Structure formats: structure tokens, C-alpha cells
mmCIF file of N, CA and C in Angstrom:
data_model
loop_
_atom_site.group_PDB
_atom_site.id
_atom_site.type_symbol
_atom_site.label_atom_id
_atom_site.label_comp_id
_atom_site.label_asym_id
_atom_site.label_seq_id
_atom_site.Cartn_x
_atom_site.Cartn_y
_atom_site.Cartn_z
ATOM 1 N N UNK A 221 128.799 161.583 74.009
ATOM 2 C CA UNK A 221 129.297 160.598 73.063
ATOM 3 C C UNK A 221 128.158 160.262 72.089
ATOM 4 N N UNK A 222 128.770 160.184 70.755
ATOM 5 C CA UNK A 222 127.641 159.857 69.651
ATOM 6 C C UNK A 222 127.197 158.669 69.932
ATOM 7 N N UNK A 223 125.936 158.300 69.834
ATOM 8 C CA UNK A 223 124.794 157.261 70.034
ATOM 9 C C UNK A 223 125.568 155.951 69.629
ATOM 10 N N UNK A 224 126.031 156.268 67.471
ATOM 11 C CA UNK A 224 126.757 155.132 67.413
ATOM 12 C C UNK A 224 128.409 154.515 67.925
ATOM 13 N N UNK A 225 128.429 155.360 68.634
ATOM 14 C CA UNK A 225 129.412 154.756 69.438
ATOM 15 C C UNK A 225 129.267 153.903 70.633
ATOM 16 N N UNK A 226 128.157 154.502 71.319
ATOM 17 C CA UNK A 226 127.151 153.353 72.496
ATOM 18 C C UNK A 226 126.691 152.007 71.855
ATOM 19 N N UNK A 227 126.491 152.107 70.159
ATOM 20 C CA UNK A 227 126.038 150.913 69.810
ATOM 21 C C UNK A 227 127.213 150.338 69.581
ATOM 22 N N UNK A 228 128.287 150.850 68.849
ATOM 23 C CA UNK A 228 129.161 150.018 68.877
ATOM 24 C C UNK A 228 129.876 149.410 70.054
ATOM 25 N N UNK A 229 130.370 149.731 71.003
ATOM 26 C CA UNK A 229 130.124 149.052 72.955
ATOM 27 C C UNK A 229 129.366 148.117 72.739
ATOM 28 N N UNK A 230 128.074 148.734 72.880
ATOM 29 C CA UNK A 230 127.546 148.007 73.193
ATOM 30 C C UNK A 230 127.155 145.981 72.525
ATOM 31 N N UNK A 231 127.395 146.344 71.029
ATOM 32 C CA UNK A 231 128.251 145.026 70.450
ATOM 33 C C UNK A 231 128.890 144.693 71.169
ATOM 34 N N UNK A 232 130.223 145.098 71.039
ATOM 35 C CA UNK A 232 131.535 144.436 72.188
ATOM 36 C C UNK A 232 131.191 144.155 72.846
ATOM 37 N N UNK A 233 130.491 144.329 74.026
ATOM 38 C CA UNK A 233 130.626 143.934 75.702
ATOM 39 C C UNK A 233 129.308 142.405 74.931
ATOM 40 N N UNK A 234 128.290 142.738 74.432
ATOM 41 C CA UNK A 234 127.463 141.619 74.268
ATOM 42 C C UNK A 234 128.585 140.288 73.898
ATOM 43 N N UNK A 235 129.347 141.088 72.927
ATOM 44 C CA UNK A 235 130.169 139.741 72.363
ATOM 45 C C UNK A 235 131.244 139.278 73.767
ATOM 46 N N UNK A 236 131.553 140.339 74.230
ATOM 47 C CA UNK A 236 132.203 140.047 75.364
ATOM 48 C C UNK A 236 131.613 138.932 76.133
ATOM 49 N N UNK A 237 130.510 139.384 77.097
ATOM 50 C CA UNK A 237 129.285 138.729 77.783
ATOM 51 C C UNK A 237 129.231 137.210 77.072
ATOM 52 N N UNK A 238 129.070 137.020 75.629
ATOM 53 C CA UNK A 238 128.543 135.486 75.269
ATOM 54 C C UNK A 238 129.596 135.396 74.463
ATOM 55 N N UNK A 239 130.968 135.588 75.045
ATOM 56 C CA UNK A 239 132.322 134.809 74.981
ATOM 57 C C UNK A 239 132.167 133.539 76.439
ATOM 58 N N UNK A 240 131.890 134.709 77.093
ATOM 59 C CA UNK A 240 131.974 134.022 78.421
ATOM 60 C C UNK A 240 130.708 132.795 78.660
ATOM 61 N N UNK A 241 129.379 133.205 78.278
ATOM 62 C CA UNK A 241 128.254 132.291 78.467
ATOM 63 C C UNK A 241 128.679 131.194 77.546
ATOM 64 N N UNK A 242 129.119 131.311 76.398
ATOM 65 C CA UNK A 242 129.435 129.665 75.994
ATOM 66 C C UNK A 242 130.672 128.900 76.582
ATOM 67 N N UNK A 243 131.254 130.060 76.714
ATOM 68 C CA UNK A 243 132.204 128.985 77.639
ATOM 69 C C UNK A 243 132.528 128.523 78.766
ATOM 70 N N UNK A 244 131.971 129.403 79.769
ATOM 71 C CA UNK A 244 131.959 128.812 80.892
ATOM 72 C C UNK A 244 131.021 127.651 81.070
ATOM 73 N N UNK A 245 130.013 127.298 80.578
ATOM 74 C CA UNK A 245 129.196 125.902 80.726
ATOM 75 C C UNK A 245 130.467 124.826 80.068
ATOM 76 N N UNK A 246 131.251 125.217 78.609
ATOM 77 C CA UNK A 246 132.035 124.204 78.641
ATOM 78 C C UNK A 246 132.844 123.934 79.622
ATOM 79 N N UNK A 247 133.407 124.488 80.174
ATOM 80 C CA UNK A 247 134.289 124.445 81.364
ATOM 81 C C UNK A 247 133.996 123.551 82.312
ATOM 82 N N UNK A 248 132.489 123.761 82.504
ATOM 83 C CA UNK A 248 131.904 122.898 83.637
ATOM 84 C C UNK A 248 131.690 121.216 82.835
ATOM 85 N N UNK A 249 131.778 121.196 81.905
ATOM 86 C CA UNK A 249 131.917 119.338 81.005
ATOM 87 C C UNK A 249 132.717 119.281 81.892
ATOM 88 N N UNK A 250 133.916 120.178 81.353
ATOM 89 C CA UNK A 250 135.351 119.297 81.110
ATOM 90 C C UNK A 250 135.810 118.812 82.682
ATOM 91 N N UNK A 251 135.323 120.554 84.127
ATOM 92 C CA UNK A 251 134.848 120.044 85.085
ATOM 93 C C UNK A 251 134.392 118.988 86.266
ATOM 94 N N UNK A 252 133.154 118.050 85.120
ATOM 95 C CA UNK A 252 132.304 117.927 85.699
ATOM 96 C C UNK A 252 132.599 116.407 85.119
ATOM 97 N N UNK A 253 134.091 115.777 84.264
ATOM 98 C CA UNK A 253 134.721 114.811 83.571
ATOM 99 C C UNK A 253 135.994 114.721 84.724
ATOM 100 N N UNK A 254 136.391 115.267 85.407
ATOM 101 C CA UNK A 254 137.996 115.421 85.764
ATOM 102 C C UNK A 254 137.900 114.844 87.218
ATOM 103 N N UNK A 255 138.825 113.951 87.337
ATOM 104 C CA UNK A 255 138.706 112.996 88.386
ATOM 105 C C UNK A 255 139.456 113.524 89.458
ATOM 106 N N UNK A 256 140.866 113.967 89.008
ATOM 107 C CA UNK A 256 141.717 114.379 89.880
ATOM 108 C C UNK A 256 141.769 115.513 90.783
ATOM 109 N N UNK A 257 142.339 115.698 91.944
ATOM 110 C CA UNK A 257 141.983 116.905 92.567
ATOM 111 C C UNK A 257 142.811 118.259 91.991
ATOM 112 N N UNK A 258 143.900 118.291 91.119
ATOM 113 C CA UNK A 258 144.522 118.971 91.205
ATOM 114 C C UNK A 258 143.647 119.994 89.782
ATOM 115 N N UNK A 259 143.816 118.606 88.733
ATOM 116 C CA UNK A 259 142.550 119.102 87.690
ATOM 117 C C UNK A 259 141.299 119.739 88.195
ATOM 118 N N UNK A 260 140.266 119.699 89.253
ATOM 119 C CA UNK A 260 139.400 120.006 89.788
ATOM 120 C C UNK A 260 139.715 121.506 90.303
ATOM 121 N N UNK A 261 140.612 121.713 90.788
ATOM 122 C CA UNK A 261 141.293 123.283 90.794
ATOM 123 C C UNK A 261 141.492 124.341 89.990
ATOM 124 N N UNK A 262 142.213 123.341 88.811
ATOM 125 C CA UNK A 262 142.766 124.362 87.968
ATOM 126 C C UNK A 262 141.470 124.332 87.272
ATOM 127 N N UNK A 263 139.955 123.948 87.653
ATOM 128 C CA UNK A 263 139.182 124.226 86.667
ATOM 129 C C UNK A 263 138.376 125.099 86.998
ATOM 130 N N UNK A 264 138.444 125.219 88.847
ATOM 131 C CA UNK A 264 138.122 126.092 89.771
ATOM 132 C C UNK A 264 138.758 127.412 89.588
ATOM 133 N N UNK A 265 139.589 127.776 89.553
ATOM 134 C CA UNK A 265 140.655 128.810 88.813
ATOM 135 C C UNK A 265 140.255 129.380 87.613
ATOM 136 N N UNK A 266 139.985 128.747 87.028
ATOM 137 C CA UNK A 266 139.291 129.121 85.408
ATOM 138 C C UNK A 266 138.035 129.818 85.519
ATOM 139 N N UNK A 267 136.979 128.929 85.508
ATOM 140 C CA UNK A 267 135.346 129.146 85.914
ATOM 141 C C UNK A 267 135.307 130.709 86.583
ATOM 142 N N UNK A 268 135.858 130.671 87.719
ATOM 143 C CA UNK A 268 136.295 131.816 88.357
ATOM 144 C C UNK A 268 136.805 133.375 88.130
ATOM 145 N N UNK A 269 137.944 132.719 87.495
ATOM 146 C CA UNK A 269 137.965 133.955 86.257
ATOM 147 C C UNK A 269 137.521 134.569 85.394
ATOM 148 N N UNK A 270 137.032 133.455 84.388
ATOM 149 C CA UNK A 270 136.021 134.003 83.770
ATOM 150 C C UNK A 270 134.512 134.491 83.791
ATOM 151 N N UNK A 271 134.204 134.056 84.899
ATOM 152 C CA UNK A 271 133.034 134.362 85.359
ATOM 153 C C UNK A 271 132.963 136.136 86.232
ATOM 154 N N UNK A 272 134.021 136.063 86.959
ATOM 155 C CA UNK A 272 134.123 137.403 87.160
ATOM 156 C C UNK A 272 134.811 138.842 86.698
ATOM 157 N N UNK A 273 135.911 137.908 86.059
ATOM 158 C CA UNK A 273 137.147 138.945 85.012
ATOM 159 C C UNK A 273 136.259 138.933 83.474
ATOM 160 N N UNK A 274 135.766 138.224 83.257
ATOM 161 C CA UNK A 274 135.042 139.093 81.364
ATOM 162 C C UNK A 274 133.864 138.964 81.650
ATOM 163 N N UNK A 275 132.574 137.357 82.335
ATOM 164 C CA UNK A 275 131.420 137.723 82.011
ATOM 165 C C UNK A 275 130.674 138.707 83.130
ATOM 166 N N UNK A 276 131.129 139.054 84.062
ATOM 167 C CA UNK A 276 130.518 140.014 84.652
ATOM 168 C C UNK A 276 130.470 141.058 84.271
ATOM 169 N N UNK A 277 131.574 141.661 83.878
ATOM 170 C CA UNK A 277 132.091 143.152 83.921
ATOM 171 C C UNK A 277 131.449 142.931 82.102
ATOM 172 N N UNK A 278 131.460 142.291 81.192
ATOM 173 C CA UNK A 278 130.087 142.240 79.850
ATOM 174 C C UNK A 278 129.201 142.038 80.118
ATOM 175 N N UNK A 279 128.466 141.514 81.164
ATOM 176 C CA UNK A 279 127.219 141.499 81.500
ATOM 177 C C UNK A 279 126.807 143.314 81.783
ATOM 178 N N UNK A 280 127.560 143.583 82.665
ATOM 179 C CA UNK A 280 127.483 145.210 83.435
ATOM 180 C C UNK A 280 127.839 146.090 82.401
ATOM 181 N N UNK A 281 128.326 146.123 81.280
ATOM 182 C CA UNK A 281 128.699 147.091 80.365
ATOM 183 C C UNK A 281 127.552 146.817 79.374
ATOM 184 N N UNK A 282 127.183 145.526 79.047
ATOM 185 C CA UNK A 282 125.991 145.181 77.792
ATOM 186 C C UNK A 282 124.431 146.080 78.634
ATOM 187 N N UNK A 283 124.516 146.158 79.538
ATOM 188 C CA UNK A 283 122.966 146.723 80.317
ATOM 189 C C UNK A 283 123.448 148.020 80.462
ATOM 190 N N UNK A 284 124.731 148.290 80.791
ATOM 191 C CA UNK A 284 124.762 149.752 81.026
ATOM 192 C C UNK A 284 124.743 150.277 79.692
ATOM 193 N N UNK A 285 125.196 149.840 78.783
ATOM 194 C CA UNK A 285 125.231 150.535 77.091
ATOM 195 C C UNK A 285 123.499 150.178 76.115
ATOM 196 N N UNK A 286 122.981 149.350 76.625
ATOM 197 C CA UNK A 286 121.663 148.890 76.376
ATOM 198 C C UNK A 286 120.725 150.168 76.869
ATOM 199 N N UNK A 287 121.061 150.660 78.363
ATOM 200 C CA UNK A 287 120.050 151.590 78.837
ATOM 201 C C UNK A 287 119.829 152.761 78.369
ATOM 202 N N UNK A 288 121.553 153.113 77.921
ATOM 203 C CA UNK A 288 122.015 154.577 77.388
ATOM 204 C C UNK A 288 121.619 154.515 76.250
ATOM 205 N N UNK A 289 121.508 153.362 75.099
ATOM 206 C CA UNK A 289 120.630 153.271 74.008
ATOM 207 C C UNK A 289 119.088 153.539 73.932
ATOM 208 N N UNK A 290 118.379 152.820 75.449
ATOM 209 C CA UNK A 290 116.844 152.684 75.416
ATOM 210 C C UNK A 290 116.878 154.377 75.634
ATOM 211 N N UNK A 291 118.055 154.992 76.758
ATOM 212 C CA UNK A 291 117.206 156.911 76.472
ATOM 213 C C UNK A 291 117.712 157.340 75.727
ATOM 214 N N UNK A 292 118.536 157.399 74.738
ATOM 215 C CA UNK A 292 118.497 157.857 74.123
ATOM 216 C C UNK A 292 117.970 157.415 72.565
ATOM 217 N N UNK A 293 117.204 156.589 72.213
ATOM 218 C CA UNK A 293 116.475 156.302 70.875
ATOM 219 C C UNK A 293 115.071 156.010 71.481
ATOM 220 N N UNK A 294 114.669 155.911 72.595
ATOM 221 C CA UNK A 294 113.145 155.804 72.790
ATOM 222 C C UNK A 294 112.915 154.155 73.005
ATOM 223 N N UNK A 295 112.027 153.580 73.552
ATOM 224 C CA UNK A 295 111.601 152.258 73.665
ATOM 225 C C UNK A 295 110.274 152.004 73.014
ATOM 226 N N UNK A 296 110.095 151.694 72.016
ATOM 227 C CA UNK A 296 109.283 151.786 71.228
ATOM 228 C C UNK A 296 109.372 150.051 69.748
ATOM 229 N N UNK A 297 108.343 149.281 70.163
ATOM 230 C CA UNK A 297 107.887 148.232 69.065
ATOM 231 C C UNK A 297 108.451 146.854 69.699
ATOM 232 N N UNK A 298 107.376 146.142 69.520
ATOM 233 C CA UNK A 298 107.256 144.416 69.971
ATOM 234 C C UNK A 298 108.455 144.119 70.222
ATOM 235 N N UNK A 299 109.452 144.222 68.948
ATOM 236 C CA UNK A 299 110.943 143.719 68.755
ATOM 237 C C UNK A 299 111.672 144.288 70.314
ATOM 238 N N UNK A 300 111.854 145.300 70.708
ATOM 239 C CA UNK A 300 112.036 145.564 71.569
ATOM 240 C C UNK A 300 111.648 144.779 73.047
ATOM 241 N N UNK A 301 110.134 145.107 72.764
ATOM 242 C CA UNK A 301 110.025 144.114 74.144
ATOM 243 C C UNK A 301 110.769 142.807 74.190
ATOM 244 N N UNK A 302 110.132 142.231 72.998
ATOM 245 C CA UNK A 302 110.918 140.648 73.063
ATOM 246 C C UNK A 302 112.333 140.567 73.026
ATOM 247 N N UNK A 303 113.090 141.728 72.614
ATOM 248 C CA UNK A 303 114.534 141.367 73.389
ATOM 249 C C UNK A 303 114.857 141.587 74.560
ATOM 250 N N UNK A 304 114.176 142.321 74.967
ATOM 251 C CA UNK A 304 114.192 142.880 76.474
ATOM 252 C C UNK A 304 114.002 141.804 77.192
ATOM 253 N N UNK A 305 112.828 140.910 76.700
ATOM 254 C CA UNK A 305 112.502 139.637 77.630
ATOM 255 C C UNK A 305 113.650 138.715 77.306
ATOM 256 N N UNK A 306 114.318 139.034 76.012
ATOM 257 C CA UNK A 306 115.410 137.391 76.138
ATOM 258 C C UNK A 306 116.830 138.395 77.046
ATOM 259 N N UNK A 307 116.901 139.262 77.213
ATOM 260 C CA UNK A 307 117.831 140.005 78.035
ATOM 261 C C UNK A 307 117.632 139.364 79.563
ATOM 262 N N UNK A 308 116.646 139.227 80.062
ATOM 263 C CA UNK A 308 116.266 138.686 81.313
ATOM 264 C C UNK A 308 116.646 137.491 81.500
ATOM 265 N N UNK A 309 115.894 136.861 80.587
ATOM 266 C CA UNK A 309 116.385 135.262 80.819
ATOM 267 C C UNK A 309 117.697 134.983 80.727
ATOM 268 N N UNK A 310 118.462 136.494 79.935
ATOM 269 C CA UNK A 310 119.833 135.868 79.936
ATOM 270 C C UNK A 310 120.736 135.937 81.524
ATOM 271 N N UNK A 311 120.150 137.138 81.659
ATOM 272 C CA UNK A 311 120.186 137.478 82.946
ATOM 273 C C UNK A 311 120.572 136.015 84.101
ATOM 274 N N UNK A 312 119.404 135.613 84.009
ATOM 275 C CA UNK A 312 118.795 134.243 84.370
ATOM 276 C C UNK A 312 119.905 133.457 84.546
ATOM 277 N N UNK A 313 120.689 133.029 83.363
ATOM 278 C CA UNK A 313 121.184 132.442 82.842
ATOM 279 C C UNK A 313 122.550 132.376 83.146
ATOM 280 N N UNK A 314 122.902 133.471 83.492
ATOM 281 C CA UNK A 314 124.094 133.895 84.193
ATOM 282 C C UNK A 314 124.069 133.750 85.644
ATOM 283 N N UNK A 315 123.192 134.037 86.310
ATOM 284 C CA UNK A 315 122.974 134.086 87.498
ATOM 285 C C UNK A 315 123.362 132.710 87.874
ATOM 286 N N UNK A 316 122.583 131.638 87.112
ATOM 287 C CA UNK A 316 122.319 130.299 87.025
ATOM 288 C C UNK A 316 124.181 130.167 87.051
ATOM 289 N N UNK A 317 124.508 129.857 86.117
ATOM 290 C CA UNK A 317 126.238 129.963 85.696
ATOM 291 C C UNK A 317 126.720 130.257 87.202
ATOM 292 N N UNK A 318 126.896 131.181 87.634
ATOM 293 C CA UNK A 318 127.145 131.583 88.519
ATOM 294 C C UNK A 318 127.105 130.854 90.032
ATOM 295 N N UNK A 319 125.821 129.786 90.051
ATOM 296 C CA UNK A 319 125.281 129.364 91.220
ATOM 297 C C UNK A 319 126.133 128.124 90.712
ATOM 298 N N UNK A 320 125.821 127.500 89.550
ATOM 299 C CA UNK A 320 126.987 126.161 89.258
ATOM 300 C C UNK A 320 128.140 126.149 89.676
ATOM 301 N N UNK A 321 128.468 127.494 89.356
ATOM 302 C CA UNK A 321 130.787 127.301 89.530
ATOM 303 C C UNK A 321 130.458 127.193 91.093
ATOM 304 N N UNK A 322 129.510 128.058 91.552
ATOM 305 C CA UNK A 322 130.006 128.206 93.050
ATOM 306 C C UNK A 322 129.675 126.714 93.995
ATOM 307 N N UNK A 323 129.008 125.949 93.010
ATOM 308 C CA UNK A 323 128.711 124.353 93.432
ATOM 309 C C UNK A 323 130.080 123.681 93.238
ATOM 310 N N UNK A 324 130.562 123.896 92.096
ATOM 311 C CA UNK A 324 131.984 123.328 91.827
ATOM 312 C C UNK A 324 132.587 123.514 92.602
ATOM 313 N N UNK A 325 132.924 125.001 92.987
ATOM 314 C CA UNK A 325 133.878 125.205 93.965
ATOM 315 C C UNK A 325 133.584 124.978 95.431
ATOM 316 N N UNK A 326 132.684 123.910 96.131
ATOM 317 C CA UNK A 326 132.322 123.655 96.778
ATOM 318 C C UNK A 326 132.079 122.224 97.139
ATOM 319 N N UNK A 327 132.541 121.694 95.767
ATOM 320 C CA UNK A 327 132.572 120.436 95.457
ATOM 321 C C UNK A 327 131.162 119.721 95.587
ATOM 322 N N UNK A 328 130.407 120.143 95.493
ATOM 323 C CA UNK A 328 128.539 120.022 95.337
ATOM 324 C C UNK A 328 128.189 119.630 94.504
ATOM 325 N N UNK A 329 128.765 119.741 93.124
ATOM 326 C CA UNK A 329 128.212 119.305 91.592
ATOM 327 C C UNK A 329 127.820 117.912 91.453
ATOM 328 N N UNK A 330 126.749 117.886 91.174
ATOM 329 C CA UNK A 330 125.373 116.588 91.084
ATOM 330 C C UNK A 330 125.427 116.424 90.002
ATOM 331 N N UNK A 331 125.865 117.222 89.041
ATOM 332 C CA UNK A 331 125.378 117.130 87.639
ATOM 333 C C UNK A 331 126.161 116.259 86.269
ATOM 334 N N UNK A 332 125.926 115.762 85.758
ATOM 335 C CA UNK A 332 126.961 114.633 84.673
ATOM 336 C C UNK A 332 127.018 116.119 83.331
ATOM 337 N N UNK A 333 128.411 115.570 83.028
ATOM 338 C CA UNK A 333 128.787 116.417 81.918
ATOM 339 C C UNK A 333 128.003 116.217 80.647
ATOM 340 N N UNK A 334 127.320 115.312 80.587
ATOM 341 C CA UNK A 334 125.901 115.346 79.295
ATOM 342 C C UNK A 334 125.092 116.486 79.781
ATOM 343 N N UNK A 335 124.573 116.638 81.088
ATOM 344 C CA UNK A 335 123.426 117.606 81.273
ATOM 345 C C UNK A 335 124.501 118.644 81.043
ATOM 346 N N UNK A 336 125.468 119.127 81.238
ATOM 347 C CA UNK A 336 126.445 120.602 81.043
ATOM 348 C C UNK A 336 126.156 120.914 79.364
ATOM 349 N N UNK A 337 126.885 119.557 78.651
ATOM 350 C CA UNK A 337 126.455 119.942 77.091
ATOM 351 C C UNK A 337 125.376 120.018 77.015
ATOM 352 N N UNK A 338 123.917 120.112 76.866
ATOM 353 C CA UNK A 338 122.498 120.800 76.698
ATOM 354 C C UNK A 338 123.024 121.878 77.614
ATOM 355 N N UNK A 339 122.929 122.329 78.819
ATOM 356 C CA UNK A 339 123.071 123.282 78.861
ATOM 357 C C UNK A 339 123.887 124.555 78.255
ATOM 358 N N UNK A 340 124.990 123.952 78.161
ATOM 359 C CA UNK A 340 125.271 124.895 77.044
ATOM 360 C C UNK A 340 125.197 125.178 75.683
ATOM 361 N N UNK A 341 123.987 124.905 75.319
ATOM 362 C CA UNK A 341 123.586 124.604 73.958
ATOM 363 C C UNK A 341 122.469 126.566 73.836
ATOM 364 N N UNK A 342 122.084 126.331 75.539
ATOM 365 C CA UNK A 342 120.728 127.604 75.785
ATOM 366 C C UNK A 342 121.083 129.074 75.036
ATOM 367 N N UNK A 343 122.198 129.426 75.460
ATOM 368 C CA UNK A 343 122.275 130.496 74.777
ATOM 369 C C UNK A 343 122.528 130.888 73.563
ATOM 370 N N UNK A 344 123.221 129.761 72.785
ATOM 371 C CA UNK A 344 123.006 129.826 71.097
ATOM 372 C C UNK A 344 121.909 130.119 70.934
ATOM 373 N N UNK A 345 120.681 129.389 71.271
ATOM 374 C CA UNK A 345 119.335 129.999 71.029
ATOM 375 C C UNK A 345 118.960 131.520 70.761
ATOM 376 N N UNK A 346 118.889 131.733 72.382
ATOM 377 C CA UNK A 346 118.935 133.187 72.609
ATOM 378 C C UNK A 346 119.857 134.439 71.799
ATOM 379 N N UNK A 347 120.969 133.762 71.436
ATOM 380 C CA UNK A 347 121.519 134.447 70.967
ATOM 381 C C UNK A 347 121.118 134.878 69.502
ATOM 382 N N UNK A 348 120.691 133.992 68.993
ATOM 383 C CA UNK A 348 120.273 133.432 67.730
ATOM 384 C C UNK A 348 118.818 134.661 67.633
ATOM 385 N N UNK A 349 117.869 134.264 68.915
ATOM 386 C CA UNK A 349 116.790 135.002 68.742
ATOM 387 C C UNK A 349 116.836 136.586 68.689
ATOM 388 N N UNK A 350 118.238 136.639 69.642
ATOM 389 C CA UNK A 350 118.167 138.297 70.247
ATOM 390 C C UNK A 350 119.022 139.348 68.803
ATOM 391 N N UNK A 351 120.013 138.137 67.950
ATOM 392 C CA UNK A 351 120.406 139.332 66.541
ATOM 393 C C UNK A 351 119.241 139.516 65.754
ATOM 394 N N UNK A 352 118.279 138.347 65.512
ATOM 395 C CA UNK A 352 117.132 138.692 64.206
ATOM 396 C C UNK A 352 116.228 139.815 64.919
ATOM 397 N N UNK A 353 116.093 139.877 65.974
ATOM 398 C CA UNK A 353 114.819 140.940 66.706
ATOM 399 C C UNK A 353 115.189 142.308 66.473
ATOM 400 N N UNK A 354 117.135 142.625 67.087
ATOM 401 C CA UNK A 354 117.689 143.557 66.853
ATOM 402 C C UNK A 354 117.521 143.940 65.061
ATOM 403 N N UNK A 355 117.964 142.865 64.224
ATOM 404 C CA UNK A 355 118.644 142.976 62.951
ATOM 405 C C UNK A 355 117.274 143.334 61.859
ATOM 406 N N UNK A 356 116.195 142.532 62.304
ATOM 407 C CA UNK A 356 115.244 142.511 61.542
ATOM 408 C C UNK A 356 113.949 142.952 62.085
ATOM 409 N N UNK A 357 114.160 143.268 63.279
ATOM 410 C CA UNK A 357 113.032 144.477 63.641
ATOM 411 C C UNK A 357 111.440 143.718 63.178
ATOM 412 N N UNK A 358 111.283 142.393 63.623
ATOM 413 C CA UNK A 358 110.085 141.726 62.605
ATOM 414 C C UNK A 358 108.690 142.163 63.600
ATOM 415 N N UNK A 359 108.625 143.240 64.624
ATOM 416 C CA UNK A 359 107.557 143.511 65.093
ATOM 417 C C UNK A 359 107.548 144.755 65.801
#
């Protein structure tokens, strides 16, 4: 398969992937606001889904189409590394996501829906950092 077709994937699944990272932290507000038990379910239901039906399976397609890019164009210049490093943390970041719902669904959640909004504020960042590195190659 032609290269730019791995890049183009590999777009998708990213956009895929941080469909899911901004929204599953909202989820956990609305969550982490909901008094009732039945609401507390259906938010359990959600989180759930999306966490394993789109951001996993974009997490696993954005690294698998990322790698097939790094052999086949070479790994080569700063820009690179430094996305590589915000790739990790996103990593991170998900993992993190991941350990929350499973607090929710456990009914464990300590956390007030103010700390959820900053948290989901993190990956705009990243996201923010990881198109100019790709787009503008500034090292």
C-alpha cells in the first residue's frame, strides 16, 4: 500500500483516537454531576463504549499506522522526537482515562466535576502541539 495512504489512516484513526479523548473526560463531568443511580449507569454504558468501541481500537490503529510510517520514511529530526514524546504522554493519558471510568464503574470516583473540566482541557494542548511539529517540522 502507497505510503500516502498509511498517512491518510493514519489521520483518521488520530482523529478517531481524540474524538474519543475529548470526550470521554466530558462524560466523566456530566458523570461525576449525576445523582441518580440509574443516570450513573447509563453513564457507565457510555464511558465504556467509548473507551473500548472507538478510543482503543484509534489508539491501536494511530501506533500501528505511525510505525508503518516511522519504516517506511525513516526517523529522522527533533520534530520527530518531540512528537514521539507527546505520543507517550498521550499514551499516558489514555491509560489514565481508562483507570477513571473503571473508578466510575466501581463507584470509587473522588473526583468533583471541576477537576474533570481541567482535565479535559490536556489534550487540546497536546493536540495543538503534536499538528505544528507534524505540520511545521520547526526542528
Amino acid at each position: 500500500m502507497p505510503m500516502l495512504w498509511i498517512k491518510a489512516f493514519h489521520i483518521v484513526f488520530v482523529v478517531t483516537w481524540f474524538a474519543g479523548l475529548f470526550y470521554l473526560p466530558r462524560l466523566f463531568v456530566y458523570h461525576a454531576m449525576t445523582g441518580d443511580a440509574a443516570g450513573r449507569e447509563r453513564f457507565k454504558v457510555m464511558e465504556r463504549k467509548l473507551y473500548y468501541g472507538i478510543m482503543a481500537p484509534g489508539a491501536a490503529l494511530t501506533i500501528a499506522c505511525g510505525l508503518w510510517l516511522w519504516l517506511g520514511y525513516g526517523y529522522s529530526g527533533g520534530w520527530l522526537q518531540a512528537k514521539l514524546a507527546l505520543v507517550a504522554v498521550l499514551i499516558a493519558y489514555h491509560v489514565w482515562c481508562g483507570k477513571l471510568m473503571n473508578d466510575f464503574r466501581h463507584d470509587r470516583n473522588t473526583r468533583s466535576h471541576v477537576w474533570y473540566r481541567w482535565f479535559n482541557e490536556f489534550p487540546t494542548v497536546l493536540l495543538i502541539a503534536a499538528v505544528i511539529l507534524a505540520a511545521v517540522k520547526p526542528f
